[in-house]
Amino acid sequence: MAATALAAPLVSLSVKSTQAQTENLTFTLINRASSPLTEFYTSPTGVNNWERDILGVDVLNRGESAQVSIADGRRTCIYDIRGIFADGETVEDYRVNLCDLQSYEFFDRSPNGSSDRSPVRALW
């Protein structure tokens, strides 16, 4: 059974120029957690289901990154995010402004590598 972590993410205060809402939403996804990221979902806030797994058959191992581009034609910047790891842990983050986001990073909050994970939103 997957545990759900609803941790408060750390937020950087540096901001890039806001993208127009009609452009693709692009950011770098980074996995610094001890377990591989096996699934990654984004859905506009208010949508009642998670959309397709952005990673597909790919896996993001510790220290790896991937460029994510969301071209869904929607005119919103605010999305919910869900990451599922190989060890069964699920991390969800809500109301993330993807228009201002440069990178999104998962990491282990505990120094001993336990599965207590949290996301970081980098705005620079």
XYZ file of N, CA and C in Angstrom:
372
model
N 0.844 -1.174 0.000
C 0.000 0.000 0.000
C 0.888 1.236 0.000
N 0.634 2.172 -0.850
C 1.452 3.371 -0.977
C 1.078 4.382 0.098
N 2.106 4.948 0.714
C 1.882 6.017 1.681
C 1.797 7.336 0.935
N 1.011 8.230 1.443
C 0.888 9.535 0.805
C 1.507 10.579 1.710
N 2.469 11.327 1.182
C 3.095 12.406 1.933
C 2.531 13.718 1.429
N 1.993 14.499 2.320
C 1.453 15.804 1.947
C 2.296 16.865 2.636
N 3.591 16.851 2.345
C 4.537 17.735 2.998
C 4.499 19.125 2.399
N 4.773 20.105 3.233
C 4.866 21.481 2.733
C 6.187 21.623 1.989
N 6.154 22.018 0.726
C 7.386 22.133 -0.041
C 8.157 23.387 0.327
N 9.467 23.331 0.104
C 10.302 24.509 0.245
C 10.177 25.313 -1.033
N 10.169 26.616 -0.924
C 9.979 27.462 -2.097
C 11.086 28.492 -2.156
N 11.757 28.597 -3.291
C 12.767 29.624 -3.506
C 12.079 30.935 -3.857
N 12.719 32.052 -3.548
C 12.097 33.346 -3.796
C 12.539 33.995 -5.091
N 13.497 33.426 -5.804
C 13.913 33.975 -7.094
C 12.871 33.621 -8.139
N 12.499 34.583 -8.966
C 11.415 34.374 -9.927
C 11.895 34.675 -11.330
N 11.514 33.820 -12.287
C 11.784 34.104 -13.695
C 10.600 34.863 -14.273
N 10.740 35.322 -15.487
C 9.634 36.005 -16.156
C 8.473 35.042 -16.330
N 7.276 35.496 -16.063
C 6.088 34.657 -16.200
C 5.807 34.380 -17.671
N 5.584 33.103 -17.989
C 5.256 32.714 -19.357
C 3.808 33.076 -19.649
N 3.529 33.336 -20.891
C 2.138 33.558 -21.291
C 1.363 32.269 -21.090
N 0.107 32.381 -20.730
C -0.687 31.197 -20.431
C -0.954 30.334 -21.652
N -0.730 30.843 -22.841
C -0.996 30.037 -24.026
C 0.235 29.260 -24.472
N 1.402 29.517 -23.882
C 2.614 28.802 -24.244
C 2.660 27.455 -23.533
N 3.547 26.568 -24.034
C 3.792 25.321 -23.328
C 4.404 25.638 -21.971
N 4.071 24.863 -20.972
C 4.653 25.002 -19.642
C 5.844 24.060 -19.572
N 7.041 24.606 -19.377
C 8.262 23.803 -19.421
C 9.065 24.006 -18.146
N 9.546 22.895 -17.567
C 10.408 22.959 -16.386
C 11.264 21.699 -16.340
N 12.300 21.727 -15.505
C 13.178 20.580 -15.321
C 12.722 19.807 -14.089
N 12.509 18.510 -14.246
C 12.140 17.622 -13.150
C 13.410 16.923 -12.679
N 13.709 17.005 -11.378
C 14.938 16.436 -10.820
C 14.576 15.466 -9.704
N 15.197 14.283 -9.714
C 14.995 13.323 -8.633
C 16.273 13.219 -7.806
N 16.245 13.745 -6.590
C 17.357 13.605 -5.653
C 16.974 12.660 -4.507
N 15.826 12.020 -4.629
C 15.374 11.058 -3.618
C 16.150 9.756 -3.769
N 16.184 8.965 -2.707
C 16.944 7.716 -2.724
C 16.301 6.636 -3.587
N 15.022 6.753 -3.877
C 14.307 5.761 -4.683
C 14.020 6.326 -6.073
N 14.057 5.496 -7.114
C 13.723 5.974 -8.463
C 12.285 6.485 -8.549
N 12.095 7.566 -9.293
C 10.765 8.104 -9.583
C 10.226 7.320 -10.770
N 9.146 6.584 -10.571
C 8.627 5.709 -11.625
C 7.430 6.294 -12.363
N 6.702 7.223 -11.714
C 5.540 7.854 -12.352
C 5.503 9.323 -11.947
N 5.089 10.185 -12.893
C 4.972 11.619 -12.611
C 3.754 12.157 -13.343
N 2.858 12.783 -12.590
C 1.598 13.273 -13.142
C 1.433 14.763 -12.855
N 0.798 15.469 -13.778
C 0.332 16.835 -13.541
C -1.105 16.910 -14.040
N -1.919 17.630 -13.302
C -3.305 17.880 -13.716
C -3.674 19.280 -13.275
N -4.402 20.019 -14.096
C -4.837 21.343 -13.660
C -5.618 21.234 -12.350
N -5.355 22.147 -11.436
C -6.088 22.162 -10.176
C -7.584 22.222 -10.478
N -8.347 21.389 -9.791
C -9.793 21.339 -10.007
C -10.233 20.180 -10.875
N -9.297 19.550 -11.598
C -9.619 18.360 -12.385
C -9.653 17.184 -11.414
N -10.639 16.331 -11.521
C -10.847 15.274 -10.531
C -10.061 13.993 -10.758
N -9.184 13.960 -11.753
C -8.386 12.756 -11.970
C -6.985 13.158 -12.421
N -6.021 12.269 -12.190
C -4.664 12.498 -12.659
C -4.612 12.172 -14.134
N -3.943 13.010 -14.895
C -3.832 12.770 -16.329
C -2.711 11.770 -16.582
N -2.290 11.607 -17.810
C -1.334 10.546 -18.158
C -0.008 10.687 -17.411
N 0.662 9.549 -17.228
C 1.985 9.510 -16.608
C 2.984 10.136 -17.577
N 3.567 11.257 -17.213
C 4.489 11.969 -18.095
C 5.746 11.157 -18.368
N 6.201 10.358 -17.405
C 7.409 9.555 -17.613
C 7.164 8.370 -18.541
N 5.923 7.924 -18.646
C 5.630 6.761 -19.488
C 6.391 5.544 -18.990
N 7.179 4.920 -19.858
C 7.948 3.741 -19.471
C 9.292 4.115 -18.856
N 9.649 5.398 -18.887
C 10.930 5.845 -18.341
C 10.880 5.915 -16.820
N 12.065 5.912 -16.224
C 12.244 6.033 -14.785
C 13.288 7.117 -14.558
N 13.112 7.911 -13.524
C 14.089 8.937 -13.180
C 14.824 8.472 -11.925
N 16.052 7.982 -12.102
C 16.847 7.498 -10.985
C 17.396 8.660 -10.172
N 17.946 8.359 -8.995
C 18.539 9.382 -8.126
C 19.579 10.180 -8.906
N 19.466 11.507 -8.847
C 20.424 12.387 -9.506
C 20.118 12.674 -10.962
N 19.119 12.035 -11.519
C 18.765 12.274 -12.919
C 17.720 13.378 -13.028
N 17.679 13.991 -14.213
C 16.688 15.034 -14.473
C 16.099 14.835 -15.860
N 14.956 15.453 -16.078
C 14.286 15.389 -17.377
C 13.575 16.714 -17.616
N 13.551 17.135 -18.857
C 12.805 18.331 -19.238
C 11.337 17.938 -19.414
N 10.438 18.644 -18.752
C 9.006 18.381 -18.852
C 8.362 19.543 -19.593
N 7.569 19.223 -20.597
C 6.833 20.238 -21.340
C 5.368 19.825 -21.383
N 4.507 20.690 -20.878
C 3.074 20.419 -20.863
C 2.432 21.287 -21.936
N 1.924 20.633 -22.955
C 1.292 21.333 -24.084
C -0.140 20.838 -24.206
N -0.944 21.137 -23.184
C -2.307 20.614 -23.163
C -3.346 21.612 -23.674
N -2.888 22.789 -24.106
C -3.805 23.770 -24.669
C -4.656 24.515 -23.656
N -4.471 24.223 -22.381
C -5.264 24.900 -21.357
C -4.695 26.284 -21.073
N -5.538 27.162 -20.606
C -5.127 28.533 -20.298
C -5.003 28.718 -18.785
N -4.303 27.806 -18.145
C -4.086 27.895 -16.705
C -2.623 27.640 -16.390
N -2.169 28.184 -15.297
C -0.807 27.962 -14.811
C -0.793 27.072 -13.577
N -1.935 26.897 -12.931
C -2.002 26.243 -11.627
C -2.337 24.756 -11.794
N -1.382 23.909 -11.377
C -1.503 22.459 -11.537
C -1.238 21.756 -10.215
N -1.786 20.556 -10.083
C -1.447 19.648 -9.001
C -0.428 18.657 -9.554
N 0.483 18.206 -8.693
C 1.579 17.329 -9.110
C 1.582 16.085 -8.236
N 1.892 14.950 -8.864
C 1.982 13.681 -8.134
C 3.191 12.900 -8.632
N 4.025 12.446 -7.693
C 5.165 11.595 -8.016
C 5.032 10.273 -7.286
N 5.293 9.175 -7.988
C 5.250 7.846 -7.378
C 6.632 7.221 -7.532
N 7.135 6.664 -6.434
C 8.488 6.126 -6.387
C 8.485 4.600 -6.387
N 9.619 4.019 -6.750
C 9.752 2.567 -6.855
C 9.488 1.872 -5.521
N 9.733 2.557 -4.400
C 9.497 1.945 -3.095
C 8.034 2.051 -2.649
N 7.168 2.590 -3.529
C 5.738 2.653 -3.239
C 5.259 3.966 -2.650
N 6.170 4.865 -2.285
C 5.745 6.141 -1.708
C 5.185 7.060 -2.782
N 4.133 7.790 -2.424
C 3.506 8.773 -3.303
C 3.622 10.145 -2.652
N 4.040 11.140 -3.434
C 4.134 12.520 -2.960
C 3.232 13.372 -3.840
N 2.364 14.156 -3.217
C 1.468 15.036 -3.964
C 1.692 16.479 -3.524
N 1.613 17.387 -4.466
C 1.789 18.814 -4.219
C 0.669 19.522 -4.976
N 0.029 20.481 -4.341
C -1.162 21.093 -4.918
C -0.961 22.578 -5.205
N -1.678 23.060 -6.238
C -1.718 24.471 -6.604
C -0.325 25.027 -6.906
N 0.426 24.317 -7.737
C 1.767 24.739 -8.147
C 1.637 25.624 -9.381
N 2.227 26.808 -9.348
C 2.190 27.719 -10.491
C 3.295 27.320 -11.470
N 2.941 26.581 -12.510
C 3.930 26.093 -13.473
C 4.436 27.189 -14.402
N 3.736 28.297 -14.511
C 4.207 29.399 -15.361
C 5.465 30.043 -14.795
N 5.621 30.025 -13.483
C 6.777 30.639 -12.838
C 7.869 29.640 -12.485
N 7.677 28.374 -12.794
C 8.574 27.319 -12.340
C 9.716 27.082 -13.314
N 10.940 27.014 -12.806
C 12.108 26.628 -13.600
C 12.415 25.144 -13.409
N 12.338 24.669 -12.142
C 12.604 23.259 -11.875
C 11.748 22.779 -10.708
N 11.547 21.471 -10.668
C 10.775 20.829 -9.614
C 11.589 19.632 -9.168
N 11.883 19.545 -7.875
C 12.842 18.563 -7.374
C 12.247 17.765 -6.224
N 12.431 16.443 -6.265
C 12.077 15.572 -5.151
C 13.357 15.222 -4.405
N 13.290 15.190 -3.068
C 14.445 14.793 -2.271
C 13.966 14.124 -0.995
N 14.892 13.411 -0.326
C 14.603 12.809 0.971
C 14.838 13.872 2.037
N 13.860 14.110 2.885
C 14.017 15.098 3.956
C 14.872 14.566 5.087
N 14.894 13.274 5.262
C 15.641 12.670 6.350
C 17.068 12.370 5.896
N 18.084 12.715 6.695
C 19.470 12.471 6.280
C 19.822 10.994 6.166
N 19.051 10.095 6.774
C 19.367 8.668 6.701
C 18.754 7.988 5.484
N 18.142 8.769 4.573
C 17.609 8.195 3.344
C 16.264 7.519 3.507
N 15.574 7.780 4.629
C 14.257 7.173 4.790
C 13.311 7.719 3.729
N 12.145 7.133 3.627
C 11.234 7.492 2.545
C 10.353 8.693 2.877
N 10.817 9.571 3.741
C 10.080 10.795 4.051
C 10.481 11.843 3.028
N 9.697 12.014 1.967
C 10.077 12.854 0.825
C 9.312 14.155 0.779
N 9.923 15.115 0.126
C 9.305 16.420 -0.049
C 9.739 16.992 -1.388
N 8.890 17.775 -2.033
C 9.295 18.444 -3.270
C 9.879 19.825 -2.996
N 10.667 20.315 -3.932
C 11.170 21.687 -3.897
C 10.767 22.346 -5.197
N 10.224 23.530 -5.117
C 9.867 24.306 -6.305
C 10.926 25.385 -6.487
N 11.672 25.330 -7.562
C 12.701 26.337 -7.817
C 12.202 27.314 -8.865
N 12.215 28.572 -8.528
C 11.683 29.603 -9.406
C 12.791 30.387 -10.098
N 13.988 29.866 -10.118
C 15.072 30.577 -10.794
C 15.600 29.810 -11.944
